[in-house]
C-alpha positions as a Python dict, from the first residue, in 0.01 Angstrom:
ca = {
    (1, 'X'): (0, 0, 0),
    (2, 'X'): (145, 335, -72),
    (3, 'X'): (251, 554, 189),
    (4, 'X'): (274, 859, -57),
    (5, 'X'): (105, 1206, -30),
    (6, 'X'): (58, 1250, -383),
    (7, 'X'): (42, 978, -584),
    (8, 'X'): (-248, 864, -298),
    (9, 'X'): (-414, 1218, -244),
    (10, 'X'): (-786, 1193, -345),
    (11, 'X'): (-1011, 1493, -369),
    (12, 'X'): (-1264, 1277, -204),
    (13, 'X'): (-1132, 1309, 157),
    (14, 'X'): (-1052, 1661, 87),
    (15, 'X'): (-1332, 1887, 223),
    (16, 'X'): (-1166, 2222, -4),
    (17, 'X'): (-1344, 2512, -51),
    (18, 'X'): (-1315, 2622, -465),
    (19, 'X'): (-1144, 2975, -483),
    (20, 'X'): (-1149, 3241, -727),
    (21, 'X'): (-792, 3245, -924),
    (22, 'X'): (-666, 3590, -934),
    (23, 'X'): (-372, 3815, -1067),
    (24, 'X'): (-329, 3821, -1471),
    (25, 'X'): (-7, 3726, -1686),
    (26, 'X'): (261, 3873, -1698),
    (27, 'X'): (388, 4042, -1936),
    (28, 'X'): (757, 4059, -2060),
    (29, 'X'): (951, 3768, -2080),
    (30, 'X'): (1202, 3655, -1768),
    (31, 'X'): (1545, 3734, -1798),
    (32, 'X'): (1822, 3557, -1696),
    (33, 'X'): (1784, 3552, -1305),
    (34, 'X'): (1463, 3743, -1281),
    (35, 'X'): (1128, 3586, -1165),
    (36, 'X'): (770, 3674, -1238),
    (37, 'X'): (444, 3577, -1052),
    (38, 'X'): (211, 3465, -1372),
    (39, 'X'): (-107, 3391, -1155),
    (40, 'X'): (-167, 3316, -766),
    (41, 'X'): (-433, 3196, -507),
    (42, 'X'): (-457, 2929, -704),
    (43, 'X'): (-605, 2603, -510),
    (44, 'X'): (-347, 2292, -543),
    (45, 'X'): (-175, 2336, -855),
    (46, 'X'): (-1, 2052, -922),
    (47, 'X'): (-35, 2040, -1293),
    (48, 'X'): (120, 2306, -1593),
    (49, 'X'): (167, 2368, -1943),
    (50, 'X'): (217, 2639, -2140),
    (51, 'X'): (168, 2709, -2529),
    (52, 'X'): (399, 2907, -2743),
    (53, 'X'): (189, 3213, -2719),
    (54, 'X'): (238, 3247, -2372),
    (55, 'X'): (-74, 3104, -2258),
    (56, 'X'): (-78, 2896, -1927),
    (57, 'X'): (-305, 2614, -1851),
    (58, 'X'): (-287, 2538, -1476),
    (59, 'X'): (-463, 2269, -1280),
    (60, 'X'): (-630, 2321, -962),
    (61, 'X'): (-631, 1968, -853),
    (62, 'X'): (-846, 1950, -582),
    (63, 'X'): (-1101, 2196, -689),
    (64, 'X'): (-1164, 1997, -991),
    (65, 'X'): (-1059, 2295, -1223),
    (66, 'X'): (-796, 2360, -1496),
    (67, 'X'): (-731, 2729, -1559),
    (68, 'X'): (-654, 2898, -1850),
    (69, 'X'): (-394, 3196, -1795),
    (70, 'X'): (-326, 3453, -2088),
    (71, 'X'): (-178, 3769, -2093),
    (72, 'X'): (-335, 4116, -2003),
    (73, 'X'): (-651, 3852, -1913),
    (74, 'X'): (-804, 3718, -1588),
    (75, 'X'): (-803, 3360, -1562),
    (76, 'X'): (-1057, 3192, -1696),
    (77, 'X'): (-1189, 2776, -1590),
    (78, 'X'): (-1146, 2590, -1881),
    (79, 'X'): (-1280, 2252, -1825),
    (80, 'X'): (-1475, 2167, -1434),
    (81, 'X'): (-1482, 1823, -1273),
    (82, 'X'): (-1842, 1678, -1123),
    (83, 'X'): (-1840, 1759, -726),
    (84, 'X'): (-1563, 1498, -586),
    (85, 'X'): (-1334, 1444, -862),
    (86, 'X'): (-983, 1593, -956),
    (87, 'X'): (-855, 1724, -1262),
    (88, 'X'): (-471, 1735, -1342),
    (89, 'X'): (-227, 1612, -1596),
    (90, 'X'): (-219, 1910, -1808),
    (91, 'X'): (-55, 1897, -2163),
    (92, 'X'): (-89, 2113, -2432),
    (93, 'X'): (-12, 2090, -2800),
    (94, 'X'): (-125, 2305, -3087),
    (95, 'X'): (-442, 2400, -2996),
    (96, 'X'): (-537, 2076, -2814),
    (97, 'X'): (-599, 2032, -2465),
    (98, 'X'): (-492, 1747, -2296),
    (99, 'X'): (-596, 1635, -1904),
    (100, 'X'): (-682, 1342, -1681),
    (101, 'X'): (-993, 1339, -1469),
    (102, 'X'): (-972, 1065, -1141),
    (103, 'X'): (-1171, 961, -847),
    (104, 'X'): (-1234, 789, -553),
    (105, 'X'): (-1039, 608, -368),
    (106, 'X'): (-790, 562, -660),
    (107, 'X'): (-1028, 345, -861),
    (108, 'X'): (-1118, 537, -1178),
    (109, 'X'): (-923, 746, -1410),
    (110, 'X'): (-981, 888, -1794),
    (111, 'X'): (-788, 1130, -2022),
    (112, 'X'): (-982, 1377, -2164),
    (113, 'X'): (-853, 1646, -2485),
    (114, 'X'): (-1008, 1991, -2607),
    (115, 'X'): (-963, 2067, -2938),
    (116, 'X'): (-1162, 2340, -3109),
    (117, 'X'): (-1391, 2376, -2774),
    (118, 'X'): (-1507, 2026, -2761),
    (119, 'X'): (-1436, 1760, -2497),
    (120, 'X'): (-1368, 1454, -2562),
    (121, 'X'): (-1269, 1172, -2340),
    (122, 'X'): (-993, 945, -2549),
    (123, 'X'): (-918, 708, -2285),
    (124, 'X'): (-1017, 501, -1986),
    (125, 'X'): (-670, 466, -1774),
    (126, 'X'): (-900, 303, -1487),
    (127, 'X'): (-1003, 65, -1689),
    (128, 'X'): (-679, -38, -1866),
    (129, 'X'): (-539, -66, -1502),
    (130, 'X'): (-833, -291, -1387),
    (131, 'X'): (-778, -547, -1667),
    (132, 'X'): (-418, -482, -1711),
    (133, 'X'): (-235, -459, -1405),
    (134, 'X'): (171, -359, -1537),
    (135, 'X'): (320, -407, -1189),
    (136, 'X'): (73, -688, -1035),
    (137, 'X'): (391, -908, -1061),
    (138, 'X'): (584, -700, -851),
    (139, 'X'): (670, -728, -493),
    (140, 'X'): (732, -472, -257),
    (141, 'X'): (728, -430, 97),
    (142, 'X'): (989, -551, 366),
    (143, 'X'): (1186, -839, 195),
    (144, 'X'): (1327, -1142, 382),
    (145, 'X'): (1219, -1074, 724),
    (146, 'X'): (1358, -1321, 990),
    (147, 'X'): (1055, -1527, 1170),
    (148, 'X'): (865, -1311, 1411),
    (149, 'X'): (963, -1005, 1301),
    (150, 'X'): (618, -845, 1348),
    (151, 'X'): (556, -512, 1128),
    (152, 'X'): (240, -354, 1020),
    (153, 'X'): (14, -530, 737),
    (154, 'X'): (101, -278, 492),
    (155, 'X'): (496, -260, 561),
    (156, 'X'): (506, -673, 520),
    (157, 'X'): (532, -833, 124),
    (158, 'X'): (246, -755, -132),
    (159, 'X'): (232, -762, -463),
    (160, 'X'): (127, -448, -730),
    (161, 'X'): (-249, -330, -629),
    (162, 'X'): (-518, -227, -881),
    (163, 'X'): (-496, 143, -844),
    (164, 'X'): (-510, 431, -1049),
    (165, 'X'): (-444, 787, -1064),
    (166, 'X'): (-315, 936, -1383),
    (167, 'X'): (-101, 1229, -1264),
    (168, 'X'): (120, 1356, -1550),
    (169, 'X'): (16, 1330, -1967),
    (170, 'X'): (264, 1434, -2266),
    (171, 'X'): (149, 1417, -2619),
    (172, 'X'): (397, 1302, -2911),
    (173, 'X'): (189, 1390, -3247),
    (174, 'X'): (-143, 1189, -3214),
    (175, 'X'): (-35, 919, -2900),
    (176, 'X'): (-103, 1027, -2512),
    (177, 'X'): (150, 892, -2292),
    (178, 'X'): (53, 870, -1925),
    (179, 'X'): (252, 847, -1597),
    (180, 'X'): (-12, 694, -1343),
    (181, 'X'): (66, 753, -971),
    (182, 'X'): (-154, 481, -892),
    (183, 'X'): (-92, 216, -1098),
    (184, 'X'): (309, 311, -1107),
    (185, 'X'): (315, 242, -1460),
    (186, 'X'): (329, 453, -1791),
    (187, 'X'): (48, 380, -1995),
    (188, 'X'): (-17, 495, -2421),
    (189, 'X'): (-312, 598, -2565),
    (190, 'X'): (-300, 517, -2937),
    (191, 'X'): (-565, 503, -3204),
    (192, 'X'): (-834, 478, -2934),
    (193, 'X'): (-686, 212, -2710),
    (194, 'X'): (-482, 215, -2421),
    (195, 'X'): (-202, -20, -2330),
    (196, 'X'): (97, -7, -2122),
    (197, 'X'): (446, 101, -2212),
    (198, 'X'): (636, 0, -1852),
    (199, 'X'): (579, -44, -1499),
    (200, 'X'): (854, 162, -1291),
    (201, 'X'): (1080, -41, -1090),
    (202, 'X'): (1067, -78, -748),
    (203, 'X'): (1323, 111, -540),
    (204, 'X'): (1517, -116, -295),
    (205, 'X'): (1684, 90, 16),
    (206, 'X'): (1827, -76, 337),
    (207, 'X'): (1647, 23, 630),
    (208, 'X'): (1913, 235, 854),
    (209, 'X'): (1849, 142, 1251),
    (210, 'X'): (1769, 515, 1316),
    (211, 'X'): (1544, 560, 1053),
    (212, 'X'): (1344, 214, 1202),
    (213, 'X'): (1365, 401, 1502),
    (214, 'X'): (1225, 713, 1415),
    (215, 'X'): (957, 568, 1235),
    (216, 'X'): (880, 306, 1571),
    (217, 'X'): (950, -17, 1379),
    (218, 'X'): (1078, -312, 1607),
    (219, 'X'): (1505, -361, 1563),
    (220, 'X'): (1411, -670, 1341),
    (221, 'X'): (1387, -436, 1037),
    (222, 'X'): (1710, -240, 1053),
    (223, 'X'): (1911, -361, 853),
    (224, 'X'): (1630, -509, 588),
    (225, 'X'): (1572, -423, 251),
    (226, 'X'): (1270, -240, 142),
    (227, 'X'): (1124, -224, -222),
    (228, 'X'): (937, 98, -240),
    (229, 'X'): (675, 148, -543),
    (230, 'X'): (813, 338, -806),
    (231, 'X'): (542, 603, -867),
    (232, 'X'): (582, 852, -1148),
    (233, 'X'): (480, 1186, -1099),
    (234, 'X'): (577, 1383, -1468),
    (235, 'X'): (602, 1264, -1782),
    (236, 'X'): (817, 1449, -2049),
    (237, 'X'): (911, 1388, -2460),
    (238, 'X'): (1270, 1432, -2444),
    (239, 'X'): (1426, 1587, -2766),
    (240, 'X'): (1545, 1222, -2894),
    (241, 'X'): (1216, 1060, -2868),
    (242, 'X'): (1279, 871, -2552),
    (243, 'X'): (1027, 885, -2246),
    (244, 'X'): (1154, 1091, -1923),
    (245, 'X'): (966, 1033, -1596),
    (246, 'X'): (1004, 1125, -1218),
    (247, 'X'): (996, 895, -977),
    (248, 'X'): (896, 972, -604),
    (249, 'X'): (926, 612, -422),
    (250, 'X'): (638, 578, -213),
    (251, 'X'): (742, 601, 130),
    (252, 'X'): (839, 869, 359),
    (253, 'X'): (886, 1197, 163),
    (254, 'X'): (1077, 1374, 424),
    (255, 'X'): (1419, 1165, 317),
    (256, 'X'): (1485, 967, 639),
    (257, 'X'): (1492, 604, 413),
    (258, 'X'): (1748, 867, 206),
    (259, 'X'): (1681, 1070, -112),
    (260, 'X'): (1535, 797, -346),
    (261, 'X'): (1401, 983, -629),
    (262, 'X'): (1532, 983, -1001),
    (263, 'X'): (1460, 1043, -1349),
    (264, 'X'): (1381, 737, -1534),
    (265, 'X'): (1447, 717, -1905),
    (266, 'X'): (1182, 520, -2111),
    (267, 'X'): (1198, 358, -2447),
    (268, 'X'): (838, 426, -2592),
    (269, 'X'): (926, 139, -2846),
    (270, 'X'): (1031, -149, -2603),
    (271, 'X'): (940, -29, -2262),
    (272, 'X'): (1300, -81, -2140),
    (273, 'X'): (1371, 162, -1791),
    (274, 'X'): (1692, 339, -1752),
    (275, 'X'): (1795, 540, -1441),
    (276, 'X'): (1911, 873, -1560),
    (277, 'X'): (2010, 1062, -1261),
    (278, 'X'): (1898, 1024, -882),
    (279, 'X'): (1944, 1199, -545),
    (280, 'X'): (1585, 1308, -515),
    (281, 'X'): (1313, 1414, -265),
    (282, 'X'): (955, 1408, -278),
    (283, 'X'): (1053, 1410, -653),
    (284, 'X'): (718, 1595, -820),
    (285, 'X'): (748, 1814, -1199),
    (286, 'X'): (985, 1768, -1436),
    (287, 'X'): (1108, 1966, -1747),
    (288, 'X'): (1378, 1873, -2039),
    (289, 'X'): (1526, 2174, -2231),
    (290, 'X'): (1592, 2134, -2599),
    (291, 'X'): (1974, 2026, -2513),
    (292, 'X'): (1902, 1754, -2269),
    (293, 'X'): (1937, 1933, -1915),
    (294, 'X'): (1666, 1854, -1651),
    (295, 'X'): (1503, 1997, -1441),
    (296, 'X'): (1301, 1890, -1148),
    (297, 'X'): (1087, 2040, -851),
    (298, 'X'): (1101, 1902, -502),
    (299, 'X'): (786, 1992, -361),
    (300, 'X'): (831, 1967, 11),
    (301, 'X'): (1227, 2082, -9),
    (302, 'X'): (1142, 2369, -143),
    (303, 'X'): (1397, 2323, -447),
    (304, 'X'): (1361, 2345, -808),
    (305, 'X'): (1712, 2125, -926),
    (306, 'X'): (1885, 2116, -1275),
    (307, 'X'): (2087, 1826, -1426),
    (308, 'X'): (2340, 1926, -1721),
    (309, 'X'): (2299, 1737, -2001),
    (310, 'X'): (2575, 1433, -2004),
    (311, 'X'): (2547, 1429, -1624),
    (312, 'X'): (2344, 1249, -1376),
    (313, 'X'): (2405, 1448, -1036),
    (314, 'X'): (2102, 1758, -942),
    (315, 'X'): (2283, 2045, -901),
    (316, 'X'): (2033, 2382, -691),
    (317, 'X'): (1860, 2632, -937),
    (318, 'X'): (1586, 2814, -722),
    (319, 'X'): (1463, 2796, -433),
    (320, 'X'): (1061, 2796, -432),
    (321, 'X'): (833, 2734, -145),
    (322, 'X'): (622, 2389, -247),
    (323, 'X'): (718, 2355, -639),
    (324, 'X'): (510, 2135, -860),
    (325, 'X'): (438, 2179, -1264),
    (326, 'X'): (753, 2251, -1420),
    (327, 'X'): (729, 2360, -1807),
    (328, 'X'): (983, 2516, -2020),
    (329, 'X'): (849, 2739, -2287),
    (330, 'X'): (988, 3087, -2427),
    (331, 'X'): (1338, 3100, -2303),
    (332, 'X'): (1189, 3029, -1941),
    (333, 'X'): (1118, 2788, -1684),
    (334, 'X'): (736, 2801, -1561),
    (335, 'X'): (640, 2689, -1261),
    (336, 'X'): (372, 2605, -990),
    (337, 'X'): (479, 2704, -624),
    (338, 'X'): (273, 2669, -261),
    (339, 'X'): (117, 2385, -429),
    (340, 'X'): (-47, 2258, -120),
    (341, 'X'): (-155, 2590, 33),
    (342, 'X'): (-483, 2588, 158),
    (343, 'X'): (-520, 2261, 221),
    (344, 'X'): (-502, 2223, 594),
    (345, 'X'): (-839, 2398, 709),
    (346, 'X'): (-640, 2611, 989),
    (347, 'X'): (-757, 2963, 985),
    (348, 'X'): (-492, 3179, 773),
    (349, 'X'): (-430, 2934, 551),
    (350, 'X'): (-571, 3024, 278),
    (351, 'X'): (-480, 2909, -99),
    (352, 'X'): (-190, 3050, -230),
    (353, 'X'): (-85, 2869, -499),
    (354, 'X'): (135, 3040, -759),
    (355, 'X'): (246, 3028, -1156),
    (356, 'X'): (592, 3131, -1191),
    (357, 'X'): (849, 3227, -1449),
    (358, 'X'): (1192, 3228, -1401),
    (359, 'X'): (1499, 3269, -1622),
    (360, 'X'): (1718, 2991, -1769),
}
């Protein structure tokens, strides 16, 4: 069972109040070490992307909206989710509109595109995930434990669970490719059918003895390997065709089983998984620049990280309180920040949630 705040988050436990998105685009482009608020009080935007005309589409996850951001203009709801659902997994191309609709308690997911002003849904990820399955061979949980080691139900072995929650989507001419938090799998939606491309592998770490402290495990697990679920968070076309995805093992997300997230190269063509650089925490948006660098947002670090092309080790580029959506467009890197402001009831804390630009 996943122990992860996003990939599990469901906007049906979430009692969230929908608010009004306010502050218009801005105008000029970033320069080189400037940054620009693009929208704000924006309600758990987790998802971005951006066309070449400077318009932003933004999600508000658990208000069930996606915004529509354009210059000199308020923002504007673009597509609304029935009462209980969420809506992320934003992807634009050309003048089509790509997104993911999910509910429950991760048991039902479908990609939906505007083109033209009409919505469409092209696939049911739920359903593939239901009959399908990609990582209901896989075992995770605490491996090899000696006899009478006694550890909670969902710490002990188990094997992939249905569960979906399509969290990421990235279009490559007329095929969808999807990175599902739930199901911890890419799936493709081609020519009106949807099939898998690869399940993410697990993510063994050794148990340290203070971390089994800390989190008030008996001594019998220090020392024990754990396979985490491999749950992808963004999905990105990389400029040779290949597949990049984050990973954010499900598990702690403050670090103490260490910093387990990477970027994961896919093959579309053969499904074959290649770690491309790792080091990560809480490992959430991800964008690839025209030459091959990285970059990737650490939501509850409060880093936005960059990895050089031809290297594999994240190197700081901004600081940002709560980054998500990362999308490079324009000579600048767009992003979401306080992504999960608003979200705890406590008076004050009211949704803050920001698009950004800053400058490569």
């Amino acid at each position: 069972m996943k122990r992860t705040t996003l990939a599990a988050a469901s906007v049906a436990t979430l009692a969230l109040a929908v608010p009004t998105a306010g502050a218009s685009a801005a105008s000029a482009p970033a320069a080189a070490g400037d940054k620009q608020v693009v929208a704000s009080k924006l309600l758990s935007p987790l998802s971005l992307a951006v066309k070449s005309n400077g318009a932003a589409y933004v999600s508000q996850n658990f208000a069930g909206q996606l915004m529509k951001v354009k210059k000199g203009k308020k923002p504007v709801v673009v597509a609304k989710a029935m009462k209980g659902r969420e809506i992320g997994a934003v992807d634009v191309t050309d003048n089509v509109i790509t997104y993911a609709v999910s509910w429950g308690e991760n048991e039902g997911g479908i990609v939906r595109q505007v083109r033209k002003g009409k919505t469409r849904t092209i696939g049911d990820i739920g359903a593939a995930e239901r009959a399908l399955n990609p990582d209901g061979d896989t075992v995770y949980g605490l491996q090899d434990l000696d006899e009478g080691c006694e550890v909670p139900p969902f710490l002990q072995e188990y094997e992939g669970i249905v569960e979906t929650h399509p969290y990421a989507t990235a279009v490559a001419g007329s095929t969808v490719y999807v990175a599902d938090a739930g199901a911890n799998a890419i799936f493709k939606i081609a020519g009106g059918e949807v099939t898998p491309v690869a399940a993410l592998p697990p993510v063994e770490v050794v148990v340290p003895a203070e971390a089994a402290e800390a989190l008030e495990l008996p001594d019998c697990v220090a020392g024990k390997t754990m396979a985490l679920e491999g749950v992808p968070t963004d999905i990105e076309v990389g400029p040779d065709g290949d597949l990049y995805v984050t990973s954010l093992p499900g598990g702690p997300e403050d670090g103490s089983l260490g910093a387990n997230g990477s970027v994961l190269r896919i093959d579309p063509a053969t499904g074959d998984v290649t770690k491309v650089a790792g080091g990560f925490v809480s490992t959430t948006g991800l964008a690839v620049a025209r030459n091959g660098d990285l970059y990737v947002s650490e939501i509850f670090t409060g880093r936005i990280l960059k990895v050089a092309a031809g290297t594999d080790t994240p190197q700081l580029f901004r600081k940002a309180a709560m980054p998500a959506g990362l999308e490079i467009k324009g000579g600048s890197l767009w992003a979401t920040t306080n992504a999960m402001t608003g979200m705890s009831g406590e008076p004050g804390d009211a949704p803050n949630g920001k698009v950004m630009r800053f400058g490569l």
